[in-house]
XYZ file of C-alpha atoms in Angstrom:
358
model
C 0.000 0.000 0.000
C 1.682 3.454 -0.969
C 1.301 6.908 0.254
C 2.714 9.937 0.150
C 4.055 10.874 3.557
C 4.128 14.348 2.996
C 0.479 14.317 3.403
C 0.002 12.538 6.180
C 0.377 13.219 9.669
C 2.281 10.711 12.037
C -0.987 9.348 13.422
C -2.367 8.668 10.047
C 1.003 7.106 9.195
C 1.356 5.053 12.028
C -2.443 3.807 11.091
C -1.975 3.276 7.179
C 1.293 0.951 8.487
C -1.015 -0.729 10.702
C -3.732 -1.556 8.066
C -0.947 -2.398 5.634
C 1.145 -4.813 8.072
C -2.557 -6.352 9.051
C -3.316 -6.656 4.809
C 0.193 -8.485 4.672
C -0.260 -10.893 7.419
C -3.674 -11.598 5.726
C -2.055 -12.614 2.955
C 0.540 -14.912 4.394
C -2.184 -16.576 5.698
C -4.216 -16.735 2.788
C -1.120 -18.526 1.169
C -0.804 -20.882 4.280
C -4.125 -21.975 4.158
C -3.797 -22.622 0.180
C -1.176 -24.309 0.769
C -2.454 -26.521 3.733
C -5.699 -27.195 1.113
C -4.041 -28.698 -1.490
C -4.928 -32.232 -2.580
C -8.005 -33.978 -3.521
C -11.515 -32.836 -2.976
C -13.363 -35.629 -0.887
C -16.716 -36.837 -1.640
C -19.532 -34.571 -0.461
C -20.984 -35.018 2.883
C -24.819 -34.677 3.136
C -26.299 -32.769 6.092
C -28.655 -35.799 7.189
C -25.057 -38.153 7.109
C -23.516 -35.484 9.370
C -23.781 -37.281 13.300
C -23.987 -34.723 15.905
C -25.246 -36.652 18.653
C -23.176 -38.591 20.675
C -23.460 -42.323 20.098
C -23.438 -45.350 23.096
C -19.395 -46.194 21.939
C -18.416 -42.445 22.078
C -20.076 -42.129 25.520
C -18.305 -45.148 27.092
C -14.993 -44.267 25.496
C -15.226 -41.139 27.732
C -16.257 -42.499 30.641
C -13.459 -45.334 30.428
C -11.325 -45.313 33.404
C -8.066 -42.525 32.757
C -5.137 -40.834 34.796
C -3.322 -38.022 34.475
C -0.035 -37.422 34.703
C 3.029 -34.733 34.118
C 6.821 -35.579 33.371
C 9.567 -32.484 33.743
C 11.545 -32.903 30.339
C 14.422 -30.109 29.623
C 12.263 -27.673 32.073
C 9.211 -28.299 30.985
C 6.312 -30.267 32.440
C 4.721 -32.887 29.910
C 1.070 -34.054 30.170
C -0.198 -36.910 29.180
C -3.002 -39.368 29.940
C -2.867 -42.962 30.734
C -5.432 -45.824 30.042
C -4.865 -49.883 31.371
C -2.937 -51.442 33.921
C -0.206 -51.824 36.085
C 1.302 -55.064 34.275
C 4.563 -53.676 33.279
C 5.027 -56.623 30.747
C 1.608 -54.988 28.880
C 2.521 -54.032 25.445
C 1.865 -50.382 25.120
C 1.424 -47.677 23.220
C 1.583 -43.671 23.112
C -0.582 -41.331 20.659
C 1.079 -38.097 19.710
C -1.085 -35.178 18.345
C -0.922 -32.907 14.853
C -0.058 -29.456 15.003
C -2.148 -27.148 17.525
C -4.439 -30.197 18.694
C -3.738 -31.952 21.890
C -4.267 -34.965 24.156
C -7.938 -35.157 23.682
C -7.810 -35.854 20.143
C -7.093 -39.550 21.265
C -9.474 -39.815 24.691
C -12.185 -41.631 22.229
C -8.974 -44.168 20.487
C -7.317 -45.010 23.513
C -10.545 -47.354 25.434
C -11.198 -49.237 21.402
C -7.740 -50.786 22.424
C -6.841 -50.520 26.360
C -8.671 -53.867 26.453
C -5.519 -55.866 24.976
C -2.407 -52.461 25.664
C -1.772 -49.850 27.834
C -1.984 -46.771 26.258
C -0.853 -42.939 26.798
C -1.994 -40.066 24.648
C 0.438 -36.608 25.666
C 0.451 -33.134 24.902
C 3.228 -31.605 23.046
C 5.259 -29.182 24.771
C 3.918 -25.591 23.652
C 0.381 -27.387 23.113
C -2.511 -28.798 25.010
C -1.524 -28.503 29.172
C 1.898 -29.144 28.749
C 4.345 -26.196 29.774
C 5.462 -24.027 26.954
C 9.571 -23.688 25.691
C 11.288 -20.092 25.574
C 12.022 -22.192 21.707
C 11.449 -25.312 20.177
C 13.605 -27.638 17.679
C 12.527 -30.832 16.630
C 14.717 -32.245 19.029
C 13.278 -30.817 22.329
C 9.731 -32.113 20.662
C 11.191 -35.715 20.043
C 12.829 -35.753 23.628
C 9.213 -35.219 24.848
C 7.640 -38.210 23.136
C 10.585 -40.440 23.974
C 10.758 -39.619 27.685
C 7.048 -40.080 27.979
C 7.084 -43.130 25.592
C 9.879 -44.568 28.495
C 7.990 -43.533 31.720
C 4.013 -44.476 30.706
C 4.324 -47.866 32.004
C 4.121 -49.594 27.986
C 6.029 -52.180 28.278
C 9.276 -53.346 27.488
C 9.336 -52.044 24.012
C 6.837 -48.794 23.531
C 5.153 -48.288 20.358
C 4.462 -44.320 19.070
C 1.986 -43.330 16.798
C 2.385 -39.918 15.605
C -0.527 -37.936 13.304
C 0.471 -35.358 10.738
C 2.723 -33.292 12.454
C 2.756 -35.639 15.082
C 3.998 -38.307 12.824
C 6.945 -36.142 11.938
C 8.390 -35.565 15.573
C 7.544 -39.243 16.386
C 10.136 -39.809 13.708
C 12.716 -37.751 15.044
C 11.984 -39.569 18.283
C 12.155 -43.106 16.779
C 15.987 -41.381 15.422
C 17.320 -40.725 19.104
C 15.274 -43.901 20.954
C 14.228 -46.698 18.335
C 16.523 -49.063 20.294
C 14.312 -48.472 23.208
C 10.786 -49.039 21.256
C 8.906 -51.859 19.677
C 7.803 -49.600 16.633
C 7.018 -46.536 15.180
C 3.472 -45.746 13.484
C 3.154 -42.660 11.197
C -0.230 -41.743 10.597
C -0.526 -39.037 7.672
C 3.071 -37.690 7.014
C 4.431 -38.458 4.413
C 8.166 -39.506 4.522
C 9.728 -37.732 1.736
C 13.206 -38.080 -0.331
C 16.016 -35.008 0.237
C 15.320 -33.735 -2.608
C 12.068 -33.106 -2.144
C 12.146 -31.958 1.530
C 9.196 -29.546 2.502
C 9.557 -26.783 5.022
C 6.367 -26.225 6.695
C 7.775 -23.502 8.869
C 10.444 -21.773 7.129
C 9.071 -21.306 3.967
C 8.542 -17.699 2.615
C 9.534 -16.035 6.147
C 5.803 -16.739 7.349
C 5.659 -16.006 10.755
C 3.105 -17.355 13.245
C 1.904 -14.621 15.718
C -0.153 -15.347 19.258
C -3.192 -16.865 19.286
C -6.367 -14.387 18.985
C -8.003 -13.364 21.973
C -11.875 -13.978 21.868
C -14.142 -11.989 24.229
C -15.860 -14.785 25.649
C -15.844 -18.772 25.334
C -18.915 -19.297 23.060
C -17.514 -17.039 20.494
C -14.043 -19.034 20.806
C -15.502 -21.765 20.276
C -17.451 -21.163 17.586
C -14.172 -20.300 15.660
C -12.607 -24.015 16.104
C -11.384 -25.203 12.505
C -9.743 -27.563 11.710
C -6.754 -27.777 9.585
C -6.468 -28.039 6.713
C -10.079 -27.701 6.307
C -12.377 -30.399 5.964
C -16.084 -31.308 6.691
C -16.391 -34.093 9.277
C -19.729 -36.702 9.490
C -18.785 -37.441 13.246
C -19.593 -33.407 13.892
C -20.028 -34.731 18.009
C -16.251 -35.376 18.118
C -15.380 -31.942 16.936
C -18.082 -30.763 19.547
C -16.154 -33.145 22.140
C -12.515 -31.361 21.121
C -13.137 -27.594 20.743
C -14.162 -26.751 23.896
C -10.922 -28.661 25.429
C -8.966 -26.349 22.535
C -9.338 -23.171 24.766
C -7.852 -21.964 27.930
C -8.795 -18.647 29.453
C -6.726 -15.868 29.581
C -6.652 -12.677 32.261
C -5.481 -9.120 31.565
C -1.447 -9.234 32.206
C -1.651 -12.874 31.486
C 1.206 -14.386 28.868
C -0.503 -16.072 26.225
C 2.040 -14.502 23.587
C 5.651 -13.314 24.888
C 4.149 -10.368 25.656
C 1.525 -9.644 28.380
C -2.137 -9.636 27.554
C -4.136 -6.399 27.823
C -6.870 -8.455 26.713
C -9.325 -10.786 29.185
C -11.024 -13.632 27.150
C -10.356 -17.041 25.506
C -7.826 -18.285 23.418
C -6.229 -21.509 22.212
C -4.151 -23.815 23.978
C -1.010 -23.762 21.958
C 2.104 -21.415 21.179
C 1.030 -19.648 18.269
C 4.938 -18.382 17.515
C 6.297 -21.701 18.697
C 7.537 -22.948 15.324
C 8.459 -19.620 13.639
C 11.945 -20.556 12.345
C 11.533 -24.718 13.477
C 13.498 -27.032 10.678
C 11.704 -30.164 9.626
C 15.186 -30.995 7.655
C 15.885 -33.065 4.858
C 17.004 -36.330 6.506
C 13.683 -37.891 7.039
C 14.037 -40.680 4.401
C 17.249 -41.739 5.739
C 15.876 -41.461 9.419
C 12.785 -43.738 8.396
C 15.238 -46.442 6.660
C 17.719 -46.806 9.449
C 15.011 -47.129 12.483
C 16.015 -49.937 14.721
C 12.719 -50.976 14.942
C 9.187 -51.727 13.296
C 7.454 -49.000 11.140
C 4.186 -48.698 9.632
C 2.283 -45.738 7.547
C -0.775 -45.030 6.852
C -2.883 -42.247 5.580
C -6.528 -41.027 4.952
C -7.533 -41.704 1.273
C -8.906 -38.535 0.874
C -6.550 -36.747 2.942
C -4.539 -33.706 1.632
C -0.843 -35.517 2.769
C -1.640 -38.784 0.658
C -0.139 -39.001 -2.381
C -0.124 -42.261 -4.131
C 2.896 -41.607 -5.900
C 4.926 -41.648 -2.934
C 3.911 -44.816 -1.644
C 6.337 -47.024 -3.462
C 8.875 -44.544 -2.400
C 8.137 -45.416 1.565
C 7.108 -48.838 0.773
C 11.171 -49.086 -0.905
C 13.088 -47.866 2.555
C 11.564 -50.607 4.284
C 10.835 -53.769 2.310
C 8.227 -55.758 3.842
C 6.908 -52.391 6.310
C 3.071 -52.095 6.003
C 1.748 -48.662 4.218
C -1.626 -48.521 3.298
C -4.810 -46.220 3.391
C -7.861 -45.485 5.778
C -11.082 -45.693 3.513
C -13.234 -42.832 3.672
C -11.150 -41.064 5.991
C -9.568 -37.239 5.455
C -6.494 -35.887 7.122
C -7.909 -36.059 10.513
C -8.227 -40.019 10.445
C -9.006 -39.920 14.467
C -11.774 -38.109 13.438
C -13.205 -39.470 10.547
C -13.048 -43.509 10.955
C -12.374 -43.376 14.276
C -12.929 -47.674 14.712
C -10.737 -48.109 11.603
C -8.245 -45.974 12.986
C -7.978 -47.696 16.242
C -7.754 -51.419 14.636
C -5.238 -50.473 12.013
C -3.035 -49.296 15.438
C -3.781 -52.971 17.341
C -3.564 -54.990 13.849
C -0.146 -53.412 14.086
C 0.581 -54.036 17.311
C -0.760 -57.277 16.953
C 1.462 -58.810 14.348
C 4.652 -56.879 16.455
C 3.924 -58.657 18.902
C 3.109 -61.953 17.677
C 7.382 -60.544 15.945
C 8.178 -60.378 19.638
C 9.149 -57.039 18.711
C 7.280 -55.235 21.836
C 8.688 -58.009 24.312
């Protein structure tokens, strides 16, 4: 936006910057959310197939017996739920969330398997109720999952299953502590060769700022999205996680570096947490040399599959399952919840049967 200066005092100035830096940041995330979009168009979803009510399973998947717990990892305290017993030979297993999302996302998963494992579902640090970093590497992210991995009481070998961004720091874990876990299971990244690296963060010096203030919680939540965008039949999950998105924030409060002047709700995440963070370009070599199992799989509608890379994966590890979710988007959890949860125990399963999580 140009102006001339000369005819313009300093307040007008100072508000023409304003409204131009806001147009810019606009922008960026206009770009962003293009870019997060990309990828097939699923099928339509009716409004009579859309399920808002809460179904018998749903309701006794919540009300499934959970603890709570925190683990102090560099400084910061972890949280992270716990479902199953105290057998410490129990296989196990520990869900890590996508970008911005949280423990939650997995409180409906966990009680389709804690019949047969032990499972743990943990908030990243920066995210959920877990403490937030001064910064954050992909290393200080993977030390998380791999301490909490060790102390959840899964067994002798843990397995991680990472989602979308998830999946990508569960890799970097299964780098620094696959000697120490049965296997790794990434659900919707895709694992890609150095040459074709992708920079999520980095790219085009977009910068993340802090999370918007809303003036009270209804309006908060009624701004939950997820991302990238997508319709979702089971609408009652997305009821069940939106509400646990938000935390409330008080005037001087720190919800952004900087001290709030505003009172209201907000998300539970960093918002500049991964301005500068570097995925890198050694995931392919990372995924080939893990000391223990791997799987992938992805949603067959989701924005992250593409088919063409699937041979690609499928040729670092001879003989490692990679396969699809039917019906399901991006947000798998979400979407075929019960397929979701038996693709992790078929998994699981056959390790086991391996004596790979023994």
């Amino acid at each position: 936006m140009a102006y001339d200066e000369a005819e313009c005092s300093a307040p007008e100035r100072a508000a023409k910057e304003a409204r131009a830096a806001e147009e810019a940041q606009k922008t960026r995330e206009q770009l962003q959310e293009e870019w997060e979009n990309r990828g097939p168009t699923p099928p339509h979803i009716p409004d009579e197939d859309i399920i808002r009510h809460r179904p018998q399973w749903f309701k006794e998947a919540l009300d499934a017996p959970r603890t709570e717990h925190w683990l102090e990892v560099d400084g910061a305290k972890i949280h992270y739920y716990r479902w199953g017993n105290d057998d410490p030979k129990r296989p196990g297993v520990l869900f890590v969330h996508g970008n911005g999302a949280h423990a939650n996302w997995f409180h409906f998963i966990a009680p389709l398997i804690s019949d047969r494992y032990n499972v743990a579902s943990m908030d990243l640090a920066g995210m959920g109720d877990s403490e937030w970093r001064e910064s954050y590497t992909r290393e200080s992210f993977a030390r998380g999952i791999g301490e909490v991995a060790l102390a959840a009481g899964l067994g002798p070998k843990p397995v991680i299953c990472g989602h979308s961004f998830g999946g990508f720091v569960t890799l970097i874990a299964g780098k620094h502590y696959g000697d120490k876990l049965g296997g790794l299971i990434l659900a919707d990244f895709t694992v890609r060769p150095r040459e074709d690296a992708h920079e999520w963060f980095t790219r085009d010096g977009n910068q993340r700022r802090p999370t918007r203030i809303y003036p009270d919680f209804e309006s908060a939540v009624a701004r939950f999205r997820l991302a990238p965008l997508q319709v979702c039949a089971n609408q009652f999950i997305i009821d069940y996680i939106a509400p646990l998105s938000l935390r409330e924030v008080k005037k001087g409060d720190n919800p952004g570096r900087a001290p709030s002047d505003e009172a209201g709700w907000t998300w539970k995440f960093d918002g500049p947490a991964f301005n500068g963070l570097k995925m890198g370009d050694d995931h392919a070599e990372i995924y080939a040399g893990l000391p223990c199992k791997a799987a992938s799989f992805f949603g067959q509608y989701s924005k992250d599959y593409e088919p063409e890379r699937l041979d690609f994966i499928r040729g670092l590890r001879p003989g490692s399952p990679v396969f699809t979710i039917a019906g399901a988007q991006h947000h798998i959890m979400l979407d075929q919840p019960h397929a979701f949860s038996a693709a992790v125990a078929s998994l699981m399963g056959q390790w086991e049967a391996d004596g790979a999580l023994g």
